[in-house]
């Protein structure tokens, strides 16, 4: 039987349908998303939850003239499929395929590039003010989730919008969960609104928004009627919509955390296709999670902090075992950093775990609140380096550069699980400075990683392999590719090359560097971050300062954004895979 979706490529097509047909389309769109995500992987629950809302928005509003902005954008799969990308949706997040997030270069319907949360209200307000100034009468709609609206940036946008006459509609997609359960007082407020037990004034009305809702976000006719009404209301408007994350797939509704981004699953039954963990090295995240619990049981000053990523970072283990000492503060990176700083002033030892890419949002807090006051906060920067399919918005490739320039901050990158454990151990023994420990997404290399702790002397690198002529200096887990590159060489070739794991980008092991520059004809540096200002730059600066004339080749990520693909594919693209490294070292 022919499907309605077969005939829908753009919103103009769906605007010809009856409301009954739209309901059928919603069913088909869900199936389409499920079928493709089941094999290609990606974010699932969020897109399933907004199927009706997506259809209603494109039905009622004149997109792309009316500007629609999806916050984070992980929920925009339906939007992509209905705006010209149905035929290429199977390439979602794959190398050379479409992005998992809205992206301006991909479609005129993607009005704003997203990936990091809570930007939609500011962006939509900016567009609305621009339209006003240009004398245009189009609509501007920000769709934001209940976890994302609790972030500082979103509040800043609401605060400004409320004193404008901008033609702005903020739609709160409230499914009462982020990746993990939503947290905080605003979440409680929204629950009270939903259950009718809210006693105080409506927050959004108090901020001068025309508030409506809460309405059932799966009731298509109701949403359409409400959006039609809102189209006629002037100034800033706020619609509160209640949805179910994972709607339409039983397992995704019942296990919303897991099905946020479930990996491969059976499209018919919803069952996950689970890869065995047996005889596999652990994920760095789990090493962090188990180690912090182990250390915290011995040292009562240790605190764990995550801004909204307890499952992803594995801080969840500590939250389960030591709930009074582990905090999920919601999507609030800036707050997480300054909260840690406050705790450190009182003698606590905060481990503040933040994805490298999301720490970008708390840069001033790292400098002003932590480093300037030299407070011994321990930053654990997860997802450092290339992260894979999330792509350009999420790669943690800038941290070495943006952290290296900050006085007082120690910067370390473990090459393996044991080094991660040992630096965590060392850090909680009592450092005189803050430290950032950056490690990658995914598995390490060791099966026997649960060894007794040994402290690491700050500012020391180590030699992993001795050779005669050339020295390769690596930082962090990319060291594994260097070892593999050496394995690809003939014995004679490999005998020429030494390999050092410098471990600390700051302070550099200057004693070791003097030995290296006095010994070898040429030096290679390698890092899984951008090279303009990172580890290689630090080595170049050292060599220049000390008048070494040795040839230095800096390997890493060029001055460009890296898009999506598997980590292996992207390493090849950046010429950081073992084969390319071998060629660099031999030529
Ligand atoms: C600044 C920032 N911090 C953290 C994240 C990771 N993250 C992506 S989606 C998400 C939860 C979003 O929840 P919500 O806004 O409620 O949307 P839902 O997934 O429920 O639709 C989080 C924490 C992010 N993308 N950006
Ligand atoms: C949309 C978003 O920001 C998160 O869902 C992110 O994709 C999580 O990344 P990990 O899968 O690496 O935890
Ligand atoms: Mg939510």
mmCIF file of N, CA and C and ligand atoms in Angstrom, residues 43 45-47 50 71-75 101 115-119 144-151 172-180 182 243 245 260 307-309 330-333 355 357-358 361 394, ligand 1:
data_model
loop_
_atom_site.group_PDB
_atom_site.id
_atom_site.type_symbol
_atom_site.label_atom_id
_atom_site.label_comp_id
_atom_site.label_asym_id
_atom_site.label_seq_id
_atom_site.Cartn_x
_atom_site.Cartn_y
_atom_site.Cartn_z
ATOM 1 N N UNK A 43 20.546 9.498 17.649
ATOM 2 C CA UNK A 43 19.632 9.858 18.734
ATOM 3 C C UNK A 43 18.236 9.397 18.357
ATOM 4 N N UNK A 45 15.134 8.739 21.036
ATOM 5 C CA UNK A 45 13.974 9.093 21.867
ATOM 6 C C UNK A 45 13.464 10.502 21.609
ATOM 7 N N UNK A 46 14.391 11.444 21.482
ATOM 8 C CA UNK A 46 13.980 12.842 21.364
ATOM 9 C C UNK A 46 13.183 13.081 20.079
ATOM 10 N N UNK A 47 13.644 12.487 18.962
ATOM 11 C CA UNK A 47 12.926 12.694 17.699
ATOM 12 C C UNK A 47 11.558 12.014 17.722
ATOM 13 N N UNK A 50 8.843 14.179 19.326
ATOM 14 C CA UNK A 50 8.342 15.433 18.729
ATOM 15 C C UNK A 50 7.772 15.231 17.326
ATOM 16 N N UNK A 71 16.406 23.433 19.538
ATOM 17 C CA UNK A 71 17.483 23.502 20.528
ATOM 18 C C UNK A 71 18.215 22.152 20.596
ATOM 19 N N UNK A 72 19.498 22.177 20.694
ATOM 20 C CA UNK A 72 20.384 20.991 20.629
ATOM 21 C C UNK A 72 20.330 20.379 19.227
ATOM 22 N N UNK A 73 19.104 20.083 18.768
ATOM 23 C CA UNK A 73 18.959 19.565 17.405
ATOM 24 C C UNK A 73 18.973 18.057 17.297
ATOM 25 N N UNK A 74 19.130 17.368 18.416
ATOM 26 C CA UNK A 74 19.119 15.899 18.380
ATOM 27 C C UNK A 74 17.707 15.369 18.168
ATOM 28 N N UNK A 75 16.726 16.244 18.249
ATOM 29 C CA UNK A 75 15.325 15.842 18.080
ATOM 30 C C UNK A 75 14.814 16.193 16.681
ATOM 31 N N UNK A 101 22.684 16.881 13.373
ATOM 32 C CA UNK A 101 22.096 18.100 13.938
ATOM 33 C C UNK A 101 21.751 19.055 12.787
ATOM 34 N N UNK A 115 23.797 21.905 18.439
ATOM 35 C CA UNK A 115 24.505 20.722 18.942
ATOM 36 C C UNK A 115 24.708 20.900 20.441
ATOM 37 N N UNK A 116 25.215 22.082 20.801
ATOM 38 C CA UNK A 116 25.278 22.448 22.209
ATOM 39 C C UNK A 116 23.912 23.035 22.578
ATOM 40 N N UNK A 117 23.483 22.799 23.799
ATOM 41 C CA UNK A 117 22.095 23.131 24.141
ATOM 42 C C UNK A 117 21.880 24.598 24.480
ATOM 43 N N UNK A 118 20.602 24.946 24.528
ATOM 44 C CA UNK A 118 20.110 26.180 25.162
ATOM 45 C C UNK A 118 20.425 27.461 24.393
ATOM 46 N N UNK A 119 20.705 27.323 23.116
ATOM 47 C CA UNK A 119 21.028 28.491 22.290
ATOM 48 C C UNK A 119 19.805 29.009 21.528
ATOM 49 N N UNK A 144 12.482 24.111 22.565
ATOM 50 C CA UNK A 144 13.523 23.811 23.552
ATOM 51 C C UNK A 144 13.008 22.803 24.583
ATOM 52 N N UNK A 145 13.892 21.897 25.014
ATOM 53 C CA UNK A 145 13.487 20.847 25.951
ATOM 54 C C UNK A 145 13.527 21.315 27.404
ATOM 55 N N UNK A 146 12.938 20.516 28.268
ATOM 56 C CA UNK A 146 12.845 20.897 29.683
ATOM 57 C C UNK A 146 14.215 20.922 30.364
ATOM 58 N N UNK A 147 15.157 20.094 29.912
ATOM 59 C CA UNK A 147 16.499 20.143 30.511
ATOM 60 C C UNK A 147 17.267 21.336 29.955
ATOM 61 N N UNK A 148 17.078 21.617 28.686
ATOM 62 C CA UNK A 148 17.846 22.701 28.057
ATOM 63 C C UNK A 148 17.382 24.079 28.509
ATOM 64 N N UNK A 149 16.079 24.197 28.851
ATOM 65 C CA UNK A 149 15.594 25.525 29.253
ATOM 66 C C UNK A 149 16.090 25.908 30.642
ATOM 67 N N UNK A 150 16.599 24.919 31.374
ATOM 68 C CA UNK A 150 17.084 25.219 32.723
ATOM 69 C C UNK A 150 18.514 25.755 32.714
ATOM 70 N N UNK A 151 19.105 25.846 31.536
ATOM 71 C CA UNK A 151 20.483 26.323 31.441
ATOM 72 C C UNK A 151 20.527 27.855 31.447
ATOM 73 N N UNK A 172 8.183 25.032 24.770
ATOM 74 C CA UNK A 172 8.869 24.154 25.712
ATOM 75 C C UNK A 172 8.375 22.727 25.491
ATOM 76 N N UNK A 173 9.258 21.876 24.998
ATOM 77 C CA UNK A 173 8.917 20.462 24.826
ATOM 78 C C UNK A 173 9.276 19.741 26.121
ATOM 79 N N UNK A 174 8.284 19.585 26.957
ATOM 80 C CA UNK A 174 8.521 19.087 28.320
ATOM 81 C C UNK A 174 8.219 17.590 28.383
ATOM 82 N N UNK A 175 9.296 16.808 28.412
ATOM 83 C CA UNK A 175 9.116 15.356 28.569
ATOM 84 C C UNK A 175 9.702 14.897 29.901
ATOM 85 N N UNK A 176 10.025 15.880 30.742
ATOM 86 C CA UNK A 176 10.498 15.635 32.111
ATOM 87 C C UNK A 176 11.795 14.837 32.181
ATOM 88 N N UNK A 177 12.563 14.874 31.116
ATOM 89 C CA UNK A 177 13.844 14.171 31.138
ATOM 90 C C UNK A 177 14.803 14.858 30.166
ATOM 91 N N UNK A 178 16.074 14.818 30.501
ATOM 92 C CA UNK A 178 17.094 15.256 29.536
ATOM 93 C C UNK A 178 17.637 13.983 28.916
ATOM 94 N N UNK A 179 18.971 13.800 28.991
ATOM 95 C CA UNK A 179 19.491 12.463 28.681
ATOM 96 C C UNK A 179 19.179 11.603 29.905
ATOM 97 N N UNK A 180 19.534 12.138 31.062
ATOM 98 C CA UNK A 180 19.170 11.537 32.347
ATOM 99 C C UNK A 180 17.999 12.350 32.901
ATOM 100 N N UNK A 182 15.664 14.989 34.398
ATOM 101 C CA UNK A 182 15.915 16.412 34.620
ATOM 102 C C UNK A 182 16.008 16.686 36.110
ATOM 103 N N UNK A 243 5.182 16.009 26.210
ATOM 104 C CA UNK A 243 5.370 14.855 25.316
ATOM 105 C C UNK A 243 6.036 13.710 26.077
ATOM 106 N N UNK A 245 9.150 11.132 25.787
ATOM 107 C CA UNK A 245 10.377 10.826 25.054
ATOM 108 C C UNK A 245 10.313 9.366 24.603
ATOM 109 N N UNK A 260 17.919 7.214 24.540
ATOM 110 C CA UNK A 260 18.295 8.559 24.056
ATOM 111 C C UNK A 260 19.163 8.382 22.808
ATOM 112 N N UNK A 307 27.589 18.295 34.877
ATOM 113 C CA UNK A 307 26.475 19.072 34.346
ATOM 114 C C UNK A 307 25.683 18.224 33.346
ATOM 115 N N UNK A 308 24.759 17.469 33.853
ATOM 116 C CA UNK A 308 23.734 16.773 33.042
ATOM 117 C C UNK A 308 24.225 15.538 32.289
ATOM 118 N N UNK A 309 25.422 15.040 32.617
ATOM 119 C CA UNK A 309 25.892 13.861 31.899
ATOM 120 C C UNK A 309 26.275 12.726 32.862
ATOM 121 N N UNK A 330 22.480 19.621 36.233
ATOM 122 C CA UNK A 330 21.738 19.991 35.023
ATOM 123 C C UNK A 330 22.672 20.605 33.993
ATOM 124 N N UNK A 331 22.082 21.059 32.885
ATOM 125 C CA UNK A 331 22.931 21.616 31.813
ATOM 126 C C UNK A 331 23.398 22.995 32.259
ATOM 127 N N UNK A 332 24.464 23.006 33.019
ATOM 128 C CA UNK A 332 24.903 24.234 33.687
ATOM 129 C C UNK A 332 26.413 24.167 33.881
ATOM 130 N N UNK A 333 27.122 24.181 32.762
ATOM 131 C CA UNK A 333 28.575 24.004 32.833
ATOM 132 C C UNK A 333 29.231 25.125 33.619
ATOM 133 N N UNK A 355 32.308 17.154 29.584
ATOM 134 C CA UNK A 355 32.796 16.834 28.236
ATOM 135 C C UNK A 355 33.652 18.013 27.768
ATOM 136 N N UNK A 357 34.085 19.398 24.966
ATOM 137 C CA UNK A 357 33.397 20.372 24.106
ATOM 138 C C UNK A 357 32.474 21.284 24.905
ATOM 139 N N UNK A 358 31.891 20.763 25.986
ATOM 140 C CA UNK A 358 30.950 21.573 26.760
ATOM 141 C C UNK A 358 31.665 22.491 27.749
ATOM 142 N N UNK A 361 31.945 26.272 27.177
ATOM 143 C CA UNK A 361 30.938 27.219 27.656
ATOM 144 C C UNK A 361 31.325 27.827 29.003
ATOM 145 N N UNK A 394 30.766 18.626 18.529
ATOM 146 C CA UNK A 394 31.057 17.852 19.732
ATOM 147 C C UNK A 394 32.510 17.381 19.878
HETATM 148 C C1 LIG B 1 25.891 22.777 26.555
HETATM 149 C C2 LIG B 1 25.486 21.321 26.459
HETATM 150 N N1 LIG B 1 25.612 20.530 27.536
HETATM 151 C C3 LIG B 1 25.249 19.246 27.464
HETATM 152 C C4 LIG B 1 24.760 18.721 26.304
HETATM 153 C C5 LIG B 1 24.435 17.251 26.202
HETATM 154 N N2 LIG B 1 23.009 17.052 26.000
HETATM 155 C C6 LIG B 1 22.484 16.833 24.793
HETATM 156 S S1 LIG B 1 20.860 16.599 24.803
HETATM 157 C C7 LIG B 1 20.821 16.792 26.459
HETATM 158 C C8 LIG B 1 19.526 16.691 27.186
HETATM 159 C C9 LIG B 1 18.510 17.595 26.593
HETATM 160 O O1 LIG B 1 17.335 17.414 27.274
HETATM 161 P P1 LIG B 1 16.053 18.211 26.865
HETATM 162 O O2 LIG B 1 16.398 19.616 26.578
HETATM 163 O O3 LIG B 1 15.035 17.978 27.890
HETATM 164 O O4 LIG B 1 15.662 17.549 25.476
HETATM 165 P P2 LIG B 1 15.114 16.067 25.198
HETATM 166 O O5 LIG B 1 16.298 15.214 24.916
HETATM 167 O O6 LIG B 1 14.366 15.626 26.407
HETATM 168 O O7 LIG B 1 14.245 16.251 24.031
HETATM 169 C C10 LIG B 1 22.075 17.016 26.988
HETATM 170 C C11 LIG B 1 22.399 17.181 28.411
HETATM 171 C C12 LIG B 1 24.664 19.571 25.201
HETATM 172 N N3 LIG B 1 24.250 19.139 24.011
HETATM 173 N N4 LIG B 1 25.016 20.855 25.304
#
